Amino acid sequence: MEAKEIAKLAQIASVLEVSGWPKPGNVHRTRNYDDMVFQDFAISAVVIGDTMEAVASQAKEIDDLSEAELGRYIFQAVDETNRWIETNTNLGIMMMCIPIAAAASISNGFDEIQENVGRLMDATTVEDAVSLYDAINVADAGGMGDQDEFDVMSEKAKDELRANNQTMFDVLEISSGWDRLANELTNKMPVCFKIGYPCYSSFWKTSDDVDVINKATVLTFMTILSQIPDTLISRKYGDEVAEDVSQKASDILEFKDDDSFLEKLLEFDDYLYENKLNPGTTADLTAASIFLSYLADNF
């Protein structure tokens, strides 16, 4: 697949994820937050295009996968977004979608992408880790380096990475116990490939509803949340709260074919918003799952 097409599909996925309505607990078409609004995410989806095309182009040209420079492109995407948006809108999405874009570029068919994501992550370097730390700091995001020896906010962090020869894979593996995105990236993205992508594609391809894309987005988000407790909520409020949110999502999904489903989604959205429970990790997984669905459809 050509790099330009891969980039466009990544942009489409990012737009569709934030447009999902009502996607409980997150910014969407009718829900803004104090520090970020719907338009922030729409702008972010546009400005990542050049970076997505660049990483896909580079992956296709190299013989050694360690030269893919995934970390540099994650930083480049976040830094470009930071030029236009004051808050962190897409660090997690870029962490997921940049390896997918590179993998798609070197794959002869969709069925090769998951394995190639694993190969690319295994081949990441210390400089990829350094660039990831830079991206996290630009985005002002926490949670990827809570252990003292790998504290991303430490002034000596990059020197420590180089001294300890810690690659991006190594850093993410340390975080994988408490951060779902890190877990995905060090395990060939099982949630996106086995839960999110099948859910989105199945509904998208079988429903004749005029609003099928929006409903596929919301169902994918809710399905992931119902099965995988959101680690952003876990880090802020504890595992028990995150598990309770997942159970509530599971209970609501029982009514997905009922006329009351929309009303229940809106009530759940209000509940999460009022209690400051933001399933942001689930949103990132949803965007990556949509990206995979469009890649599968266009290979």
mmCIF file of C-alpha atoms in Angstrom:
data_model
loop_
_atom_site.group_PDB
_atom_site.id
_atom_site.type_symbol
_atom_site.label_atom_id
_atom_site.label_comp_id
_atom_site.label_asym_id
_atom_site.label_seq_id
_atom_site.Cartn_x
_atom_site.Cartn_y
_atom_site.Cartn_z
ATOM 1 C CA MET A 1 0.000 0.000 0.000
ATOM 2 C CA GLU A 2 1.270 3.475 -0.865
ATOM 3 C CA ALA A 3 2.411 5.782 1.931
ATOM 4 C CA LYS A 4 -0.014 8.546 0.942
ATOM 5 C CA GLU A 5 -2.970 6.178 1.239
ATOM 6 C CA ILE A 6 -1.808 4.857 4.597
ATOM 7 C CA ALA A 7 -1.549 8.436 5.872
ATOM 8 C CA LYS A 8 -5.040 9.308 4.667
ATOM 9 C CA LEU A 9 -6.490 6.240 6.386
ATOM 10 C CA ALA A 10 -4.781 7.217 9.645
ATOM 11 C CA GLN A 11 -6.288 10.693 9.389
ATOM 12 C CA ILE A 12 -9.725 9.236 8.651
ATOM 13 C CA ALA A 13 -9.481 6.918 11.656
ATOM 14 C CA SER A 14 -8.529 9.792 13.952
ATOM 15 C CA VAL A 15 -11.460 11.897 12.755
ATOM 16 C CA LEU A 16 -13.945 9.050 13.078
ATOM 17 C CA GLU A 17 -12.819 8.174 16.587
ATOM 18 C CA VAL A 18 -13.427 11.652 17.992
ATOM 19 C CA SER A 19 -16.645 11.987 15.976
ATOM 20 C CA GLY A 20 -18.172 8.919 17.606
ATOM 21 C CA TRP A 21 -21.380 9.993 19.360
ATOM 22 C CA PRO A 22 -22.062 9.556 22.136
ATOM 23 C CA LYS A 23 -18.698 8.018 23.051
ATOM 24 C CA PRO A 24 -19.046 7.922 26.845
ATOM 25 C CA GLY A 25 -16.533 9.755 28.988
ATOM 26 C CA ASN A 26 -14.566 11.375 26.168
ATOM 27 C CA VAL A 27 -14.650 14.479 24.012
ATOM 28 C CA HIS A 28 -17.078 14.002 21.137
ATOM 29 C CA ARG A 29 -19.347 16.078 18.899
ATOM 30 C CA THR A 30 -21.537 17.311 21.736
ATOM 31 C CA ARG A 31 -19.155 17.042 24.679
ATOM 32 C CA ASN A 32 -16.230 19.371 25.328
ATOM 33 C CA TYR A 33 -13.957 19.391 28.369
ATOM 34 C CA ASP A 34 -12.476 22.353 30.212
ATOM 35 C CA ASP A 35 -9.028 21.844 28.701
ATOM 36 C CA MET A 36 -9.877 20.408 25.267
ATOM 37 C CA VAL A 37 -12.701 20.540 22.763
ATOM 38 C CA PHE A 38 -13.925 18.577 19.767
ATOM 39 C CA GLN A 39 -12.189 20.874 17.287
ATOM 40 C CA ASP A 40 -8.806 20.220 18.955
ATOM 41 C CA PHE A 41 -9.051 16.570 17.975
ATOM 42 C CA ALA A 42 -10.259 17.351 14.471
ATOM 43 C CA ILE A 43 -7.283 19.649 13.897
ATOM 44 C CA SER A 44 -4.952 17.027 15.355
ATOM 45 C CA ALA A 45 -6.240 14.454 12.876
ATOM 46 C CA VAL A 46 -5.362 16.747 9.978
ATOM 47 C CA VAL A 47 -1.868 17.784 11.037
ATOM 48 C CA ILE A 48 -0.542 14.223 11.490
ATOM 49 C CA GLY A 49 -0.798 13.501 7.766
ATOM 50 C CA ASP A 50 2.735 14.426 6.743
ATOM 51 C CA THR A 51 4.276 12.418 9.579
ATOM 52 C CA MET A 52 2.181 9.347 8.854
ATOM 53 C CA GLU A 53 3.209 9.469 5.214
ATOM 54 C CA ALA A 54 6.862 9.953 6.152
ATOM 55 C CA VAL A 55 7.041 6.965 8.510
ATOM 56 C CA ALA A 56 5.327 4.734 5.958
ATOM 57 C CA SER A 57 7.710 5.896 3.231
ATOM 58 C CA GLN A 58 10.797 5.348 5.370
ATOM 59 C CA ALA A 59 9.735 1.857 6.441
ATOM 60 C CA LYS A 60 9.390 0.815 2.822
ATOM 61 C CA GLU A 61 12.871 2.062 1.926
ATOM 62 C CA ILE A 62 14.937 0.425 4.683
ATOM 63 C CA ASP A 63 16.452 -3.047 4.925
ATOM 64 C CA ASP A 64 17.116 -2.924 8.680
ATOM 65 C CA LEU A 65 13.938 -2.443 10.718
ATOM 66 C CA SER A 66 15.910 -0.646 13.436
ATOM 67 C CA GLU A 67 16.143 2.231 10.962
ATOM 68 C CA ALA A 68 12.369 2.754 10.958
ATOM 69 C CA GLU A 69 12.801 5.439 13.653
ATOM 70 C CA LEU A 70 9.374 4.934 15.182
ATOM 71 C CA GLY A 71 10.252 7.045 18.198
ATOM 72 C CA ARG A 72 11.355 9.979 16.074
ATOM 73 C CA TYR A 73 8.095 9.929 14.156
ATOM 74 C CA ILE A 74 6.007 9.699 17.327
ATOM 75 C CA PHE A 75 7.828 12.777 18.588
ATOM 76 C CA GLN A 76 7.454 14.535 15.223
ATOM 77 C CA ALA A 77 3.692 13.937 15.181
ATOM 78 C CA VAL A 78 3.201 15.132 18.754
ATOM 79 C CA ASP A 79 5.478 18.138 18.231
ATOM 80 C CA GLU A 80 3.587 19.154 15.085
ATOM 81 C CA THR A 81 0.280 18.761 16.921
ATOM 82 C CA ASN A 82 1.665 20.911 19.728
ATOM 83 C CA ARG A 83 2.159 23.741 17.231
ATOM 84 C CA TRP A 84 -1.596 23.870 16.694
ATOM 85 C CA ILE A 85 -3.149 22.527 19.906
ATOM 86 C CA GLU A 86 -2.276 23.442 23.490
ATOM 87 C CA THR A 87 -3.267 20.132 25.082
ATOM 88 C CA ASN A 88 -2.318 16.483 24.555
ATOM 89 C CA THR A 89 -4.844 15.154 22.082
ATOM 90 C CA ASN A 90 -3.023 12.361 20.268
ATOM 91 C CA LEU A 91 0.126 11.025 21.945
ATOM 92 C CA GLY A 92 -1.549 7.672 22.570
ATOM 93 C CA ILE A 93 -3.067 7.514 19.095
ATOM 94 C CA MET A 94 0.323 8.233 17.527
ATOM 95 C CA MET A 95 2.050 5.635 19.681
ATOM 96 C CA MET A 96 -0.389 3.083 18.283
ATOM 97 C CA CYS A 97 -0.837 4.253 14.711
ATOM 98 C CA ILE A 98 2.764 4.997 13.746
ATOM 99 C CA PRO A 99 3.898 1.360 14.178
ATOM 100 C CA ILE A 100 0.764 0.240 12.335
ATOM 101 C CA ALA A 101 1.516 2.635 9.456
ATOM 102 C CA ALA A 102 5.099 1.398 9.187
ATOM 103 C CA ALA A 103 3.944 -2.222 9.355
ATOM 104 C CA ALA A 104 1.308 -1.676 6.673
ATOM 105 C CA SER A 105 3.925 -0.163 4.403
ATOM 106 C CA ILE A 106 6.139 -3.267 4.493
ATOM 107 C CA SER A 107 3.277 -5.788 4.371
ATOM 108 C CA ASN A 108 2.082 -7.526 1.221
ATOM 109 C CA GLY A 109 -1.367 -8.054 2.718
ATOM 110 C CA PHE A 110 -3.368 -7.141 5.797
ATOM 111 C CA ASP A 111 -2.656 -10.509 7.414
ATOM 112 C CA GLU A 112 1.035 -9.583 7.696
ATOM 113 C CA ILE A 113 0.534 -6.326 9.597
ATOM 114 C CA GLN A 114 0.265 -7.712 13.128
ATOM 115 C CA GLU A 115 3.451 -9.749 12.830
ATOM 116 C CA ASN A 116 5.262 -6.793 11.275
ATOM 117 C CA VAL A 117 4.171 -4.557 14.152
ATOM 118 C CA GLY A 118 5.888 -7.033 16.451
ATOM 119 C CA ARG A 119 9.026 -7.111 14.327
ATOM 120 C CA LEU A 120 9.234 -3.330 14.188
ATOM 121 C CA MET A 121 8.765 -2.953 17.938
ATOM 122 C CA ASP A 122 11.387 -5.619 18.636
ATOM 123 C CA ALA A 123 13.805 -3.643 16.453
ATOM 124 C CA THR A 124 13.360 -0.291 18.203
ATOM 125 C CA THR A 125 16.475 1.427 19.490
ATOM 126 C CA VAL A 126 17.691 3.495 22.420
ATOM 127 C CA GLU A 127 17.237 6.631 20.317
ATOM 128 C CA ASP A 128 13.621 5.609 19.732
ATOM 129 C CA ALA A 129 13.207 5.536 23.507
ATOM 130 C CA VAL A 130 14.831 8.961 23.825
ATOM 131 C CA SER A 131 12.442 10.362 21.222
ATOM 132 C CA LEU A 132 9.469 8.770 22.982
ATOM 133 C CA TYR A 133 10.478 10.502 26.212
ATOM 134 C CA ASP A 134 10.680 13.782 24.291
ATOM 135 C CA ALA A 135 7.189 13.172 22.898
ATOM 136 C CA ILE A 136 5.775 12.431 26.343
ATOM 137 C CA ASN A 137 7.281 15.625 27.697
ATOM 138 C CA VAL A 138 5.990 17.735 24.797
ATOM 139 C CA ALA A 139 2.519 16.256 25.331
ATOM 140 C CA ASP A 140 2.875 16.725 29.102
ATOM 141 C CA ALA A 141 1.599 13.194 29.632
ATOM 142 C CA GLY A 142 2.404 10.974 32.587
ATOM 143 C CA GLY A 143 2.276 7.292 33.379
ATOM 144 C CA MET A 144 4.912 5.871 31.061
ATOM 145 C CA GLY A 145 7.815 6.082 33.477
ATOM 146 C CA ASP A 146 6.678 5.947 37.080
ATOM 147 C CA GLN A 147 9.701 4.000 38.279
ATOM 148 C CA ASP A 148 12.471 6.304 39.468
ATOM 149 C CA GLU A 149 15.153 4.925 37.185
ATOM 150 C CA PHE A 150 13.040 5.610 34.100
ATOM 151 C CA ASP A 151 11.224 8.793 35.154
ATOM 152 C CA VAL A 152 10.472 10.608 31.900
ATOM 153 C CA MET A 153 10.416 13.946 33.718
ATOM 154 C CA SER A 154 13.946 13.495 35.062
ATOM 155 C CA GLU A 155 16.567 15.771 33.509
ATOM 156 C CA LYS A 156 18.911 12.799 33.381
ATOM 157 C CA ALA A 157 16.358 10.458 31.850
ATOM 158 C CA LYS A 158 17.833 10.380 28.360
ATOM 159 C CA ASP A 159 21.373 9.888 29.685
ATOM 160 C CA GLU A 160 20.084 6.999 31.796
ATOM 161 C CA LEU A 161 18.416 5.413 28.785
ATOM 162 C CA ARG A 162 21.642 5.517 26.821
ATOM 163 C CA ALA A 163 23.762 4.340 29.738
ATOM 164 C CA ASN A 164 21.448 1.393 30.374
ATOM 165 C CA ASN A 165 20.949 0.659 26.653
ATOM 166 C CA GLN A 166 17.178 0.767 27.080
ATOM 167 C CA THR A 167 15.285 0.595 23.793
ATOM 168 C CA MET A 168 11.755 1.875 23.234
ATOM 169 C CA PHE A 169 10.507 -1.703 23.521
ATOM 170 C CA ASP A 170 12.329 -2.081 26.864
ATOM 171 C CA VAL A 171 10.824 1.118 28.273
ATOM 172 C CA LEU A 172 7.333 0.176 27.182
ATOM 173 C CA GLU A 173 7.712 -3.329 28.578
ATOM 174 C CA ILE A 174 8.477 -1.818 31.986
ATOM 175 C CA SER A 175 5.236 0.173 31.743
ATOM 176 C CA SER A 176 3.128 -2.656 30.330
ATOM 177 C CA GLY A 177 1.822 -3.742 33.722
ATOM 178 C CA TRP A 178 0.004 -0.471 34.322
ATOM 179 C CA ASP A 179 -0.391 1.036 30.857
ATOM 180 C CA ARG A 180 -2.535 -0.726 28.248
ATOM 181 C CA LEU A 181 -0.930 1.051 25.300
ATOM 182 C CA ALA A 182 2.502 -0.099 26.411
ATOM 183 C CA ASN A 183 1.092 -3.602 26.798
ATOM 184 C CA GLU A 184 -0.329 -3.460 23.279
ATOM 185 C CA LEU A 185 2.905 -2.256 21.749
ATOM 186 C CA THR A 186 4.998 -4.967 23.366
ATOM 187 C CA ASN A 187 2.550 -7.804 22.558
ATOM 188 C CA LYS A 188 1.594 -7.219 18.898
ATOM 189 C CA MET A 189 -1.541 -5.235 19.753
ATOM 190 C CA PRO A 190 -3.907 -8.043 20.781
ATOM 191 C CA VAL A 191 -6.793 -5.776 21.812
ATOM 192 C CA CYS A 192 -6.794 -3.862 18.529
ATOM 193 C CA PHE A 193 -6.406 -6.907 16.298
ATOM 194 C CA LYS A 194 -8.590 -9.373 18.208
ATOM 195 C CA ILE A 195 -11.289 -7.163 19.737
ATOM 196 C CA GLY A 196 -11.434 -3.676 18.225
ATOM 197 C CA TYR A 197 -10.828 -4.316 14.543
ATOM 198 C CA PRO A 198 -13.190 -7.336 14.301
ATOM 199 C CA CYS A 199 -15.938 -5.414 16.111
ATOM 200 C CA TYR A 200 -15.698 -2.334 13.906
ATOM 201 C CA SER A 201 -15.351 -4.219 10.634
ATOM 202 C CA SER A 202 -18.138 -6.678 11.388
ATOM 203 C CA PHE A 203 -20.732 -4.002 12.140
ATOM 204 C CA TRP A 204 -19.493 -1.727 9.347
ATOM 205 C CA LYS A 205 -19.784 -4.481 6.754
ATOM 206 C CA THR A 206 -23.062 -6.043 7.850
ATOM 207 C CA SER A 207 -25.274 -3.143 8.907
ATOM 208 C CA ASP A 208 -27.390 -1.177 6.436
ATOM 209 C CA ASP A 209 -27.953 1.637 8.949
ATOM 210 C CA VAL A 210 -27.370 5.065 7.401
ATOM 211 C CA ASP A 211 -25.335 5.975 10.512
ATOM 212 C CA VAL A 212 -23.296 2.776 10.369
ATOM 213 C CA ILE A 213 -19.835 4.381 10.712
ATOM 214 C CA ASN A 214 -20.771 6.327 13.819
ATOM 215 C CA LYS A 215 -22.464 3.337 15.411
ATOM 216 C CA ALA A 216 -19.507 1.081 14.569
ATOM 217 C CA THR A 217 -17.212 3.559 16.312
ATOM 218 C CA VAL A 218 -19.324 3.711 19.470
ATOM 219 C CA LEU A 219 -19.827 -0.061 19.581
ATOM 220 C CA THR A 220 -16.104 -0.645 19.169
ATOM 221 C CA PHE A 221 -15.315 1.794 21.968
ATOM 222 C CA MET A 222 -17.895 0.224 24.277
ATOM 223 C CA THR A 223 -16.828 -3.321 23.426
ATOM 224 C CA ILE A 224 -13.171 -2.603 24.206
ATOM 225 C CA LEU A 225 -14.104 -0.772 27.419
ATOM 226 C CA SER A 226 -16.396 -3.616 28.522
ATOM 227 C CA GLN A 227 -13.582 -6.170 28.214
ATOM 228 C CA ILE A 228 -10.454 -4.159 29.004
ATOM 229 C CA PRO A 229 -10.451 -1.855 32.069
ATOM 230 C CA ASP A 230 -9.121 1.543 31.067
ATOM 231 C CA THR A 231 -5.647 2.080 32.493
ATOM 232 C CA LEU A 232 -5.935 5.875 32.443
ATOM 233 C CA ILE A 233 -8.817 5.502 34.896
ATOM 234 C CA SER A 234 -6.836 2.881 36.831
ATOM 235 C CA ARG A 235 -3.866 5.199 37.268
ATOM 236 C CA LYS A 236 -6.050 8.068 38.467
ATOM 237 C CA TYR A 237 -8.611 6.245 40.603
ATOM 238 C CA GLY A 238 -7.492 2.638 41.040
ATOM 239 C CA ASP A 239 -8.205 -0.725 39.446
ATOM 240 C CA GLU A 240 -11.496 -1.230 41.250
ATOM 241 C CA VAL A 241 -12.992 1.930 39.771
ATOM 242 C CA ALA A 242 -11.753 1.013 36.286
ATOM 243 C CA GLU A 243 -13.254 -2.462 36.597
ATOM 244 C CA ASP A 244 -16.563 -0.967 37.721
ATOM 245 C CA VAL A 245 -16.627 1.281 34.645
ATOM 246 C CA SER A 246 -15.973 -1.752 32.451
ATOM 247 C CA GLN A 247 -18.818 -3.648 34.104
ATOM 248 C CA LYS A 248 -21.172 -0.732 33.507
ATOM 249 C CA ALA A 249 -20.141 -0.700 29.838
ATOM 250 C CA SER A 250 -20.773 -4.431 29.609
ATOM 251 C CA ASP A 251 -24.223 -4.049 31.164
ATOM 252 C CA ILE A 252 -25.149 -1.308 28.687
ATOM 253 C CA LEU A 253 -23.999 -3.378 25.707
ATOM 254 C CA GLU A 254 -26.687 -5.903 26.597
ATOM 255 C CA PHE A 255 -29.132 -3.321 25.225
ATOM 256 C CA LYS A 256 -27.270 -2.539 21.981
ATOM 257 C CA ASP A 257 -30.184 -3.814 19.870
ATOM 258 C CA ASP A 258 -32.803 -2.145 22.046
ATOM 259 C CA ASP A 259 -34.467 1.230 21.493
ATOM 260 C CA SER A 260 -33.172 2.323 24.911
ATOM 261 C CA PHE A 261 -29.506 1.927 23.930
ATOM 262 C CA LEU A 262 -28.912 5.562 23.011
ATOM 263 C CA GLU A 263 -30.541 6.789 26.195
ATOM 264 C CA LYS A 264 -28.349 4.461 28.260
ATOM 265 C CA LEU A 265 -25.228 5.648 26.419
ATOM 266 C CA LEU A 266 -26.087 9.269 27.136
ATOM 267 C CA GLU A 267 -26.680 8.495 30.822
ATOM 268 C CA PHE A 268 -23.344 6.648 30.978
ATOM 269 C CA ASP A 269 -21.632 9.596 29.286
ATOM 270 C CA ASP A 270 -23.065 11.977 31.880
ATOM 271 C CA TYR A 271 -22.040 9.659 34.721
ATOM 272 C CA LEU A 272 -18.436 9.426 33.517
ATOM 273 C CA TYR A 273 -18.182 13.158 32.835
ATOM 274 C CA GLU A 274 -19.624 14.154 36.193
ATOM 275 C CA ASN A 275 -17.258 11.798 38.010
ATOM 276 C CA LYS A 276 -14.204 12.833 35.919
ATOM 277 C CA LEU A 277 -13.775 9.273 34.655
ATOM 278 C CA ASN A 278 -12.141 9.581 31.237
ATOM 279 C CA PRO A 279 -11.517 6.301 29.343
ATOM 280 C CA GLY A 280 -8.817 7.951 27.247
ATOM 281 C CA THR A 281 -6.818 4.776 26.691
ATOM 282 C CA THR A 282 -9.912 3.113 25.268
ATOM 283 C CA ALA A 283 -10.293 5.994 22.827
ATOM 284 C CA ASP A 284 -6.713 5.462 21.602
ATOM 285 C CA LEU A 285 -7.354 1.741 21.130
ATOM 286 C CA THR A 286 -10.531 2.576 19.239
ATOM 287 C CA ALA A 287 -8.713 4.903 16.834
ATOM 288 C CA ALA A 288 -6.094 2.228 16.127
ATOM 289 C CA SER A 289 -8.834 -0.372 15.602
ATOM 290 C CA ILE A 290 -10.595 1.866 13.073
ATOM 291 C CA PHE A 291 -7.268 2.428 11.303
ATOM 292 C CA LEU A 292 -6.817 -1.342 11.008
ATOM 293 C CA SER A 293 -10.344 -1.731 9.662
ATOM 294 C CA TYR A 294 -9.724 0.761 6.867
ATOM 295 C CA LEU A 295 -6.357 -0.770 6.064
ATOM 296 C CA ALA A 296 -8.007 -4.172 5.772
ATOM 297 C CA ASP A 297 -10.650 -2.742 3.465
ATOM 298 C CA ASN A 298 -8.130 -1.017 1.202
ATOM 299 C CA PHE A 299 -5.387 -3.632 0.821
#
